[in-house]
Each structure stands twice: as structure tokens, then as C-alpha cells.
Amino acid sequence: MYSEKFQKSLAAVEAARDKNVALEPVRMTAQQKTDLLAAYHPDYRQDQFDELKIGPNKGDKVPKELATILQAHSRICADCVDLKNPDYDVDVLVIGGGGAGSSAAIEAHEAGANVMIVTKLRIGDANTMMAEGGIQAADKPNDSPAIHFVDAFGGGHFAAKRELLQKLVCDAPEAIQWLSSLGVEFDKAEDGTMITTHGGGTSRKRMHAAKDYSGAEIMRTLRDEVINRGIPVVDFTAAIELILDNNGNAAGAVLMNMETKELMVAKAKTVIIATGGAGRMHYQGFPTSNHYGATADGLVLGYRAGAKLLYAETLQYHPTGAAYPEQIFGALVTEKVRSLGAKLVNVNGEVFMHPLETRDVTAASIIRECSDRNNGVETDDGLAVWLDTPMIEKIGGEGTIEKRIPAMMRMFGQFGIDIRKEPILVYPTLHYQNGGLDITPDGMTTNIKNLFVAGEAVGGIHGKNRLMGNSLLDIIVFGRIAGKSAGKTFKDVTVGELTLDHIAKFEKEIKDAGIETDVVSPKLLPDYTRKVNG
């Protein structure tokens, strides 16, 4: 099954395991991290970025693939849509059915709003479901939101919007309580105390988890709450254009049935964008851990309507995506595997870095090991490094893997790999959209009134890199903030005349900038059809 070279590398890992378990790798200095990122992290590859020629972020650089859809034509023309007879008329329109959208809808409903969720797939078809490792909150005696802030601010290269990060860490303990009250089954000790662990870049054990399917457990609970409250969900229906009123305020969206392509109009007093990430854009050709619908829709909708982006040039490449077998290429291998004791090992069986450096540093280290150092393990899809999972049971005892990361054990087990006995191969995978729409602490975009954003479509919460567990946290914290804010704001809103004038304005910008393109956006779904010549 394996080549001779492959088996030789595997033998080297096994021979060095006892020594590597006891090894305490040295953490990098700040300067070493800076130099490493500049040389190897994909965000620093200038040839992979284009300068935006139009829109509120004109002059900024973003990934080439994102620039193409941000500067593309709308899927509709203003005259094609009857805005005078809306199909839906609500107080709060939530675009997106993941953790952020569901949290927002629940809180807006709690505030007395007439809420509707629209989602291009189904409620729960979101990156929330894919999250495995856990959710951070400083709720233990030796921890505090201030320490959480310092960890996250440093991990994000001191670039986070302080007021957003402050909300994130200060609201975190209450977010855990809220989820628990809704029914999330977090891991607990026999006395009922929540079990917490470290994550990369954390100085305290503040990672709360539900084994290694934390996101699925959170999404299950939120989805049940949405359904139990009777909040209407229009699924398999995409928002393809925001609607503004004649005062320039957000006032709804044009919707498209994903099957029939029928267009509908949803009028709303407030709009919440909670459309998630961009992994299915496959920036720089990277595989992704993201769900099928993660195509940066919210960034496109907001940008064409005039909303500003923040840090759209920054992405997170999770250091440990599955590199073998090919059936799960790019699938997430949770950071919890490393927090439980597994170390990263090269082709020669050598531990080449501390396993709990921040994600960007870890990803860049793996890329360096596989490129300049020629220490990668060859697979059918390229090079990779070992993540030595059997270390976990040497450290934590027999049964630790099955108890703490059962989903990982099952994912590899279905391909004949027992991670309790064999190491696994990993390589960075496109995981998280660090940048997004710029918001104020109440969740509203900085320059479009009544347009709120929550979750991965927000920019600035984490700075230019995110720590493990702060994403599940931000969808709850800022989902709730957006829902509460919209639930308060709608009461004083009188919607003006609905317009799609911004489409024509944007088309003029495209023409005046000399942009020649046949692309329409938002992209909605990735295209994996094989192209055949002739």
C-alpha cells in the first residue's frame, strides 16, 4: 500500500516517538515568527493579490479570486425586479442559517421582532457544523477576559479592532452560560465542572468543548431553538442583492430560489448578513475545510451596496488539514489533537516546532518544512508532515483518543487508519476568512445604516490571525449582538422607497475603471465540473 520511502519515514516516526513525547520544543521569538510569516505564509505572496479598482476599498489589495467577484456584475438588473410588491415583509431579515445567523434570529425574536432567516442551503449547512475543537471563554479562577484579550490581540498581530475584541472576550463567559441554558452538552468532569484545554496561542486552559464535534453540538442546539420558536426559515434560497431605500439604508434583499431561479423580494426594516466564510473560493489553489456554500457571498453583497471591508487580504490557513487519504484531502484535523499532546514531525521523524504556536506560524512552519527544507512526506497530492497522534495515549493514557476526539478517530478509521496506533499526514488547508465587513461594536456596518453583520463575514474582530476557539465564540457573541441591536433598531425604522440604484452605480464604476469581465456575483456555489477541451 505504501512506497518504500513512505514506510521508511513512518518507521522513523515510530522509532523516535518515546524521545519526541518527552521533548519540549522551544517557542519562536517574535522576530523569528515575523521572518517566517513573511517568507512562507500565503497571505504574504504579493503575486497572489490584486488591487481593487472600484468600490469603498479602492486601492486595497485582496486575493485575486476575491477581487474578481467583488468587481463582477450583479446577477440581476434593477428593472428586472418588482420592488413595489414584496413577497416578504419583516422587521429583521437574517441572511445565513449558520451559528451566527441562528443566534441573531433568536435574540431578535426575543426582542419582539418579526424575524425571517433565508439561507441558500439548509439551516445548519454552515462552517459552524464543521468546527471541532471548542469555544474559548475565560471563566476559570486563574483566568480573566483581560488575559483572554492579551492572548487574542497578540495572536492577531495587534491588529484587531480593540472595541470588537473587548466585546468578544468580555461577553464570552455569558455566551457559554447562554449555550448551556439552551442545551449544549459541554464536556464536564464528574463534579460538573466544565473541562477546559489549551489551544494554540493561549496562556490559559479556556477551551470548552463537546468532544471534537463542538460546532455540530452548538448548531444542533441553535437550530432546535430556531425551530421551537417558530422562526420562519426560507431554505435553498440565496440572497443575491441587497436592497436599499431612497435614504441609503438597508431595506431588504432580492432572493433567488436555488432550484427554479425564481426571484423574490424581501422587504425588511433591518438586515443581518451572516453568510459565513470563503473557503470554497480555493484561494491560491488550496484545499479547504469549509462547507459547500462558503463562497464569500456576504462580502460581495455588502461591498456592491457600498459597505467597507477590513483586512480582506487576510485568510487563515489551518495548519492541519488532512493530506491523506485523498478522499478527505483538506478536511479539518482539529487543533485539539495537538492540544492533547500530538506533535508535528517531519519525514525524518524530527519534531520541528512547538505544536501550539499560533495557526499562521504553524502553517508557515509546515510549508517551510515541505519546501525549502525538503523534509516533507510525499503523497499523491503533494507534500505533507506527520501529526503523531499515538503520542496522545502515551501522555493521557489508553482510551484518551476515543473519549476526547472520537470524530477524528472515526474519520480516519473509515479508511483503515487507526490514529491510536498510526500517525496521520497533514498540510495547511484554507479554513477561515479573517477579513470581512467593517462593523461598529453594536454590529452595524460603519457606513450603511440598518445593515448588521455577524460571524465570519465580519472583519476586525480577530485582527490578521485568529486563535482556535474564538470563531465559535464570535458567532455567538456577535450573532447575539446583531440580533439584539436589530431587535431594538427596527422599532424606530420607517422604510423609504425601495431601490436597486446601487447596481447601476456599480456598473458605471466597472465601466469607468476599464474592467472587462464576464463574471457575475455572488458566486453562490463552487464549480467542480471537469472542463473537457473540444
C-alpha positions as semicolon CSV with decimal commas, in nm:
position;residue;x (nm);y (nm);z (nm)
1;M;0,000;0,000;0,000
2;Y;0,283;0,243;0,089
3;S;0,603;0,315;-0,103
4;E;0,939;0,214;0,043
5;K;1,025;0,578;0,112
6;F;0,689;0,629;0,282
7;Q;0,738;0,324;0,506
8;K;1,090;0,435;0,592
9;S;0,957;0,771;0,711
10;L;0,680;0,602;0,911
11;A;0,939;0,378;1,081
12;A;1,149;0,685;1,170
13;V;0,847;0,849;1,336
14;E;0,769;0,537;1,538
15;A;1,133;0,490;1,643
16;A;1,159;0,848;1,770
17;R;0,819;0,860;1,942
18;D;0,927;0,799;2,301
19;K;1,201;1,059;2,270
20;N;0,966;1,307;2,099
21;V;0,696;1,269;2,364
22;A;0,943;1,390;2,629
23;L;1,083;1,665;2,404
24;E;0,991;2,023;2,494
25;P;1,023;2,223;2,170
26;V;1,135;2,585;2,208
27;R;0,887;2,854;2,108
28;M;0,995;3,101;1,841
29;T;1,091;3,458;1,916
30;A;0,876;3,742;1,783
31;Q;1,136;3,819;1,516
32;Q;1,159;3,457;1,407
33;K;0,781;3,448;1,366
34;T;0,782;3,770;1,165
35;D;1,053;3,644;0,930
36;L;0,885;3,304;0,893
37;L;0,546;3,451;0,802
38;A;0,695;3,694;0,552
39;A;0,877;3,411;0,376
40;Y;0,619;3,131;0,379
41;H;0,265;3,231;0,473
42;P;0,025;3,257;0,174
43;D;-0,101;3,600;0,288
44;Y;0,246;3,741;0,211
45;R;0,266;3,619;-0,151
46;Q;0,224;3,951;-0,329
47;D;0,182;3,791;-0,671
48;Q;-0,142;3,632;-0,549
49;F;-0,317;3,963;-0,477
50;D;-0,480;4,227;-0,695
51;E;-0,553;4,591;-0,621
52;L;-0,921;4,683;-0,615
53;K;-1,003;4,941;-0,881
54;I;-1,352;5,032;-0,764
55;G;-1,570;5,039;-0,457
56;P;-1,523;5,166;-0,100
57;N;-1,189;4,982;-0,066
58;K;-1,045;5,107;-0,392
59;G;-0,665;5,079;-0,379
60;D;-0,660;4,793;-0,128
61;K;-0,513;4,455;-0,219
62;V;-0,721;4,137;-0,187
63;P;-0,675;3,780;-0,313
64;K;-0,708;3,760;-0,691
65;E;-1,010;3,531;-0,669
66;L;-1,188;3,769;-0,431
67;A;-1,106;4,073;-0,646
68;T;-1,271;3,901;-0,942
69;I;-1,606;3,854;-0,766
70;L;-1,601;4,187;-0,581
71;Q;-1,561;4,367;-0,914
72;A;-1,810;4,150;-1,105
73;H;-2,152;4,225;-1,249
74;S;-2,470;4,178;-1,049
75;R;-2,678;3,871;-1,124
76;I;-2,975;4,098;-1,192
77;C;-3,065;4,434;-1,341
78;A;-3,268;4,681;-1,137
79;D;-3,551;4,681;-1,391
80;C;-3,590;4,302;-1,371
81;V;-3,729;4,311;-1,017
82;D;-4,065;4,441;-0,895
83;L;-3,986;4,618;-0,570
84;K;-4,338;4,757;-0,523
85;N;-4,494;4,422;-0,429
86;P;-4,260;4,242;-0,186
87;D;-4,301;3,869;-0,136
88;Y;-4,193;3,905;0,227
89;D;-4,217;4,200;0,466
90;V;-4,038;4,156;0,801
91;D;-3,874;4,351;1,077
92;V;-3,544;4,163;1,067
93;L;-3,412;3,970;0,767
94;V;-3,127;3,734;0,855
95;I;-2,918;3,618;0,557
96;G;-2,747;3,293;0,655
97;G;-2,851;2,991;0,857
98;G;-2,535;2,903;1,050
99;G;-2,444;2,971;1,410
100;A;-2,423;3,349;1,374
101;G;-2,749;3,379;1,180
102;S;-2,935;3,149;1,417
103;S;-2,805;3,332;1,727
104;A;-2,907;3,664;1,573
105;A;-3,253;3,539;1,481
106;I;-3,312;3,401;1,831
107;E;-3,218;3,729;2,000
108;A;-3,414;3,945;1,754
109;H;-3,716;3,721;1,809
110;E;-3,667;3,751;2,184
111;A;-3,681;4,130;2,139
112;G;-4,024;4,101;1,976
113;A;-3,924;4,132;1,610
114;N;-4,088;3,957;1,317
115;V;-3,779;3,766;1,200
116;M;-3,707;3,556;0,892
117;I;-3,398;3,354;0,805
118;V;-3,306;3,299;0,440
119;T;-3,031;3,052;0,355
120;K;-2,908;2,920;0,021
121;L;-2,875;2,565;0,155
122;R;-3,044;2,448;0,475
123;I;-3,031;2,587;0,826
124;G;-2,716;2,440;0,978
125;D;-2,535;2,391;0,647
126;A;-2,252;2,615;0,762
127;N;-1,895;2,627;0,884
128;T;-2,035;2,613;1,237
129;M;-2,112;2,245;1,178
130;M;-1,752;2,186;1,066
131;A;-1,593;2,336;1,380
132;E;-1,447;2,071;1,605
133;G;-1,205;2,187;1,872
134;G;-1,404;2,412;2,103
135;I;-1,504;2,761;2,212
136;Q;-1,295;2,993;2,429
137;A;-1,417;3,171;2,741
138;A;-1,223;3,296;3,043
139;D;-1,445;3,156;3,317
140;K;-1,193;2,975;3,540
141;P;-1,041;3,118;3,863
142;N;-0,690;3,158;3,715
143;D;-0,816;3,336;3,402
144;S;-0,988;3,661;3,307
145;P;-1,124;3,841;2,998
146;A;-0,819;4,070;3,022
147;I;-0,581;3,774;2,981
148;H;-0,801;3,637;2,701
149;F;-0,777;3,980;2,533
150;V;-0,396;3,984;2,554
151;D;-0,370;3,634;2,404
152;A;-0,608;3,713;2,117
153;F;-0,468;4,060;2,050
154;G;-0,112;3,928;2,024
155;G;-0,222;3,626;1,822
156;G;-0,391;3,862;1,575
157;H;-0,068;4,063;1,531
158;F;-0,208;4,352;1,738
159;A;-0,440;4,445;1,450
160;A;-0,783;4,367;1,597
161;K;-1,030;4,649;1,648
162;R;-0,995;4,683;2,022
163;E;-1,361;4,761;2,085
164;L;-1,471;4,447;1,897
165;L;-1,218;4,221;2,068
166;Q;-1,317;4,367;2,404
167;K;-1,679;4,270;2,339
168;L;-1,569;3,922;2,232
169;V;-1,373;3,840;2,546
170;C;-1,597;4,018;2,798
171;D;-1,916;3,856;2,666
172;A;-1,755;3,510;2,640
173;P;-1,846;3,368;2,984
174;E;-2,209;3,470;2,938
175;A;-2,206;3,312;2,590
176;I;-2,111;2,977;2,745
177;Q;-2,388;3,014;3,003
178;W;-2,640;3,101;2,730
179;L;-2,545;2,799;2,522
180;S;-2,562;2,574;2,827
181;S;-2,908;2,708;2,913
182;L;-3,023;2,625;2,560
183;G;-2,898;2,268;2,599
184;V;-2,541;2,245;2,464
185;E;-2,372;1,942;2,622
186;F;-2,021;2,062;2,703
187;D;-1,762;1,818;2,838
188;K;-1,773;1,813;3,217
189;A;-1,583;1,647;3,499
190;E;-1,765;1,417;3,744
191;D;-1,834;1,711;3,977
192;G;-1,999;1,906;3,693
193;T;-1,708;2,144;3,632
194;M;-1,652;2,219;3,264
195;I;-1,336;2,062;3,124
196;T;-1,111;2,315;2,951
197;T;-0,791;2,274;2,749
198;H;-0,524;2,485;2,582
199;G;-0,529;2,597;2,220
200;G;-0,253;2,744;2,006
201;G;-0,152;3,085;2,139
202;T;-0,345;3,059;2,466
203;S;-0,182;3,113;2,804
204;R;-0,468;2,953;2,999
205;K;-0,687;2,646;2,957
206;R;-1,009;2,812;2,841
207;M;-1,123;2,587;2,553
208;H;-1,471;2,445;2,623
209;A;-1,567;2,152;2,401
210;A;-1,821;1,884;2,326
211;K;-1,566;1,613;2,248
212;D;-1,446;1,703;1,895
213;Y;-1,781;1,792;1,745
214;S;-1,832;2,115;1,935
215;G;-1,967;2,310;1,637
216;A;-2,217;2,039;1,547
217;E;-2,344;2,029;1,906
218;I;-2,379;2,408;1,917
219;M;-2,551;2,418;1,577
220;R;-2,788;2,137;1,676
221;T;-2,896;2,333;1,980
222;L;-2,937;2,665;1,798
223;R;-3,130;2,504;1,513
224;D;-3,369;2,341;1,760
225;E;-3,423;2,678;1,930
226;V;-3,499;2,850;1,599
227;I;-3,748;2,577;1,506
228;N;-3,907;2,568;1,852
229;R;-3,963;2,942;1,840
230;G;-4,137;2,911;1,505
231;I;-3,896;3,147;1,332
232;P;-3,958;3,102;0,957
233;V;-3,664;2,968;0,755
234;V;-3,665;3,001;0,376
235;D;-3,409;2,745;0,267
236;F;-3,246;2,669;-0,068
237;T;-3,292;3,039;-0,140
238;A;-2,998;3,276;-0,184
239;A;-2,978;3,649;-0,126
240;I;-2,825;3,779;-0,449
241;E;-2,852;4,154;-0,396
242;L;-2,916;4,389;-0,106
243;I;-3,200;4,639;-0,138
244;L;-3,153;4,992;-0,008
245;D;-3,419;5,257;0,040
246;N;-3,405;5,608;-0,101
247;N;-3,230;5,722;0,218
248;G;-2,943;5,482;0,152
249;N;-3,037;5,248;0,438
250;A;-3,053;4,870;0,418
251;A;-3,414;4,771;0,347
252;G;-3,415;4,405;0,237
253;A;-3,276;4,174;-0,027
254;V;-3,350;4,019;-0,364
255;L;-3,378;3,645;-0,320
256;M;-3,334;3,365;-0,573
257;N;-3,472;3,014;-0,546
258;M;-3,166;2,794;-0,599
259;E;-3,364;2,533;-0,794
260;T;-3,614;2,730;-1,004
261;K;-3,412;3,058;-1,022
262;E;-3,732;3,245;-0,936
263;L;-3,665;3,594;-0,800
264;M;-3,840;3,723;-0,488
265;V;-3,823;4,043;-0,286
266;A;-3,785;4,052;0,092
267;K;-3,851;4,394;0,244
268;A;-3,710;4,450;0,591
269;K;-3,657;4,726;0,843
270;T;-3,315;4,582;0,930
271;V;-3,088;4,327;0,758
272;I;-2,830;4,098;0,917
273;I;-2,558;3,945;0,697
274;A;-2,441;3,614;0,846
275;T;-2,323;3,436;0,532
276;G;-2,002;3,281;0,668
277;G;-1,667;3,230;0,501
278;A;-1,487;3,188;0,169
279;G;-1,303;2,855;0,171
280;R;-1,476;2,732;-0,145
281;M;-1,307;3,015;-0,334
282;H;-0,994;2,798;-0,303
283;Y;-0,756;3,094;-0,285
284;Q;-0,413;3,010;-0,431
285;G;-0,540;2,661;-0,514
286;F;-0,553;2,549;-0,150
287;P;-0,793;2,276;-0,039
288;T;-1,049;2,379;0,222
289;S;-1,212;2,258;0,540
290;N;-1,520;2,470;0,468
291;H;-1,875;2,364;0,389
292;Y;-2,001;2,362;0,031
293;G;-2,158;2,707;0,034
294;A;-1,865;2,912;0,170
295;T;-1,813;3,149;-0,125
296;A;-1,781;3,498;0,032
297;D;-2,139;3,598;-0,056
298;G;-2,178;3,848;0,228
299;L;-1,865;4,037;0,128
300;V;-1,997;4,073;-0,227
301;L;-2,347;4,180;-0,120
302;G;-2,215;4,437;0,124
303;Y;-1,938;4,571;-0,100
304;R;-2,159;4,632;-0,403
305;A;-2,404;4,821;-0,183
306;G;-2,120;5,038;-0,051
307;A;-2,012;4,873;0,275
308;K;-1,644;4,885;0,363
309;L;-1,421;4,582;0,410
310;L;-1,150;4,542;0,672
311;Y;-0,847;4,310;0,638
312;A;-0,996;4,136;0,334
313;E;-0,640;4,044;0,235
314;T;-0,601;3,810;0,533
315;L;-0,708;3,446;0,544
316;Q;-0,642;3,167;0,788
317;Y;-0,485;2,851;0,659
318;H;-0,547;2,590;0,926
319;P;-0,212;2,415;0,970
320;T;-0,357;2,066;0,994
321;G;-0,579;1,970;0,706
322;A;-0,590;1,602;0,617
323;A;-0,332;1,533;0,344
324;Y;-0,400;1,160;0,314
325;P;-0,604;0,970;0,205
326;E;-0,727;1,172;-0,092
327;Q;-1,095;1,109;-0,008
328;I;-1,065;1,353;0,284
329;F;-0,799;1,582;0,136
330;G;-0,828;1,922;0,306
331;A;-1,069;1,807;0,578
332;L;-1,009;1,964;0,916
333;V;-0,790;1,787;1,171
334;T;-0,885;1,978;1,482
335;E;-0,621;2,169;1,677
336;K;-0,746;1,976;1,978
337;V;-0,534;1,685;1,852
338;R;-0,227;1,896;1,926
339;S;-0,367;2,038;2,249
340;L;-0,398;1,678;2,373
341;G;-0,030;1,612;2,306
342;A;0,031;1,516;1,941
343;K;0,337;1,684;1,786
344;L;0,423;1,773;1,428
345;V;0,704;1,556;1,289
346;N;0,889;1,570;0,955
347;V;0,988;1,293;0,714
348;N;1,293;1,208;0,929
349;G;1,095;1,166;1,249
350;E;1,205;1,504;1,388
351;V;0,981;1,743;1,583
352;F;1,041;2,071;1,401
353;M;0,835;2,322;1,603
354;H;0,630;2,376;1,917
355;P;0,287;2,222;1,848
356;L;0,088;2,509;1,999
357;E;0,224;2,811;1,817
358;T;-0,046;3,029;1,660
359;R;-0,213;2,892;1,348
360;D;-0,043;3,120;1,098
361;V;0,302;3,044;1,240
362;T;0,230;2,670;1,246
363;A;0,101;2,671;0,887
364;A;0,405;2,867;0,767
365;S;0,637;2,625;0,951
366;I;0,480;2,326;0,778
367;I;0,506;2,495;0,437
368;R;0,874;2,572;0,506
369;E;0,943;2,215;0,612
370;C;0,789;2,084;0,289
371;S;0,957;2,335;0,058
372;D;1,296;2,483;0,142
373;R;1,396;2,215;0,390
374;N;1,282;1,922;0,171
375;N;1,156;1,746;0,482
376;G;0,803;1,672;0,363
377;V;0,646;1,330;0,314
378;E;0,539;1,258;-0,043
379;T;0,171;1,178;-0,107
380;D;-0,031;1,154;-0,428
381;D;-0,149;1,513;-0,374
382;G;0,186;1,670;-0,282
383;L;0,393;1,700;0,034
384;A;0,285;1,675;0,397
385;V;0,415;1,626;0,751
386;W;0,322;1,380;1,021
387;L;0,094;1,459;1,314
388;D;0,194;1,190;1,562
389;T;-0,143;1,104;1,718
390;P;-0,025;0,792;1,913
391;M;0,158;1,037;2,141
392;I;-0,181;1,132;2,286
393;E;-0,234;0,795;2,450
394;K;0,126;0,780;2,572
395;I;0,058;1,106;2,754
396;G;-0,308;1,076;2,851
397;G;-0,344;0,701;2,877
398;E;-0,527;0,438;2,676
399;G;-0,875;0,545;2,570
400;T;-0,800;0,920;2,558
401;I;-0,846;0,945;2,182
402;E;-1,178;0,762;2,177
403;K;-1,304;0,972;2,467
404;R;-1,180;1,317;2,363
405;I;-1,160;1,312;1,981
406;P;-1,394;1,036;1,862
407;A;-1,486;1,214;1,538
408;M;-1,120;1,219;1,433
409;M;-1,087;0,851;1,514
410;R;-1,394;0,773;1,302
411;M;-1,292;0,996;1,009
412;F;-0,958;0,821;0,962
413;G;-1,087;0,481;1,076
414;Q;-1,318;0,453;0,779
415;F;-1,006;0,445;0,560
416;G;-0,827;0,184;0,767
417;I;-0,611;0,425;0,968
418;D;-0,621;0,378;1,346
419;I;-0,495;0,710;1,482
420;R;-0,436;0,548;1,820
421;K;-0,158;0,342;1,662
422;E;-0,059;0,531;1,344
423;P;0,034;0,896;1,285
424;I;-0,157;1,093;1,022
425;L;-0,043;1,320;0,739
426;V;-0,139;1,687;0,738
427;Y;-0,086;2,006;0,537
428;P;-0,241;2,356;0,566
429;T;-0,600;2,392;0,442
430;L;-0,797;2,711;0,374
431;H;-1,004;2,747;0,688
432;Y;-1,117;3,095;0,789
433;Q;-1,187;3,439;0,645
434;N;-1,011;3,676;0,886
435;G;-1,123;3,985;0,696
436;G;-1,477;4,093;0,619
437;L;-1,724;4,378;0,652
438;D;-1,628;4,659;0,889
439;I;-1,868;4,699;1,183
440;T;-1,918;4,902;1,498
441;P;-1,950;4,735;1,842
442;D;-2,330;4,713;1,802
443;G;-2,283;4,500;1,489
444;M;-2,386;4,762;1,232
445;T;-2,170;4,832;0,927
446;T;-1,973;5,151;0,959
447;N;-2,130;5,323;0,659
448;I;-2,469;5,162;0,580
449;K;-2,741;5,222;0,835
450;N;-2,961;4,927;0,945
451;L;-2,720;4,673;0,792
452;F;-2,575;4,444;1,057
453;V;-2,313;4,169;1,021
454;A;-2,224;3,871;1,238
455;G;-1,986;3,577;1,225
456;E;-1,718;3,505;0,970
457;A;-1,839;3,780;0,736
458;V;-1,711;4,038;0,989
459;G;-1,361;4,181;0,966
460;G;-1,151;4,313;1,253
461;I;-1,262;4,101;1,549
462;H;-0,952;3,883;1,542
463;G;-0,706;4,113;1,365
464;K;-0,499;3,938;1,099
465;N;-0,497;3,590;1,254
466;R;-0,746;3,405;1,472
467;L;-0,683;3,183;1,772
468;M;-0,853;2,845;1,799
469;G;-1,193;2,862;1,968
470;N;-1,252;3,231;1,906
471;S;-1,461;3,166;1,594
472;L;-1,732;2,961;1,763
473;L;-1,719;3,234;2,025
474;D;-1,759;3,525;1,781
475;I;-2,061;3,371;1,605
476;I;-2,237;3,354;1,940
477;V;-2,122;3,689;2,083
478;F;-2,169;3,896;1,767
479;G;-2,466;3,694;1,646
480;R;-2,642;3,784;1,970
481;I;-2,523;4,145;1,948
482;A;-2,653;4,182;1,591
483;G;-2,984;4,022;1,686
484;K;-3,033;4,241;1,991
485;S;-2,931;4,556;1,800
486;A;-3,160;4,482;1,506
487;G;-3,436;4,386;1,750
488;K;-3,407;4,729;1,908
489;T;-3,343;4,933;1,593
490;F;-3,638;4,813;1,384
491;K;-3,886;4,972;1,626
492;D;-3,781;5,321;1,514
493;V;-3,736;5,248;1,142
494;T;-3,964;5,373;0,868
495;V;-3,853;5,219;0,541
496;G;-3,838;5,457;0,247
497;E;-3,889;5,374;-0,119
498;L;-3,707;5,053;-0,214
499;T;-3,433;5,092;-0,476
500;L;-3,163;4,898;-0,655
501;D;-2,993;5,212;-0,782
502;H;-2,661;5,096;-0,643
503;I;-2,644;4,826;-0,913
504;A;-2,634;5,082;-1,195
505;K;-2,389;5,295;-0,997
506;F;-2,157;4,997;-0,953
507;E;-2,187;4,904;-1,322
508;K;-2,076;5,256;-1,411
509;E;-1,775;5,220;-1,183
510;I;-1,682;4,894;-1,358
511;K;-1,705;5,061;-1,698
512;D;-1,521;5,379;-1,596
513;A;-1,238;5,172;-1,445
514;G;-1,197;4,979;-1,771
515;I;-1,265;4,644;-1,606
516;E;-1,353;4,382;-1,865
517;T;-1,524;4,082;-1,710
518;D;-1,799;3,832;-1,781
519;V;-1,818;3,722;-1,418
520;V;-2,136;3,768;-1,216
521;S;-2,153;3,754;-0,837
522;P;-2,217;3,644;-0,570
523;K;-2,073;3,310;-0,675
524;L;-2,318;3,112;-0,454
525;L;-2,166;2,765;-0,512
526;P;-1,826;2,633;-0,626
527;D;-1,791;2,478;-0,972
528;Y;-1,622;2,139;-0,965
529;T;-1,726;2,027;-1,312
530;R;-1,442;1,895;-1,522
531;K;-1,356;2,106;-1,823
532;V;-1,313;1,900;-2,140
533;N;-1,143;2,052;-2,445
534;G;-1,320;2,009;-2,776
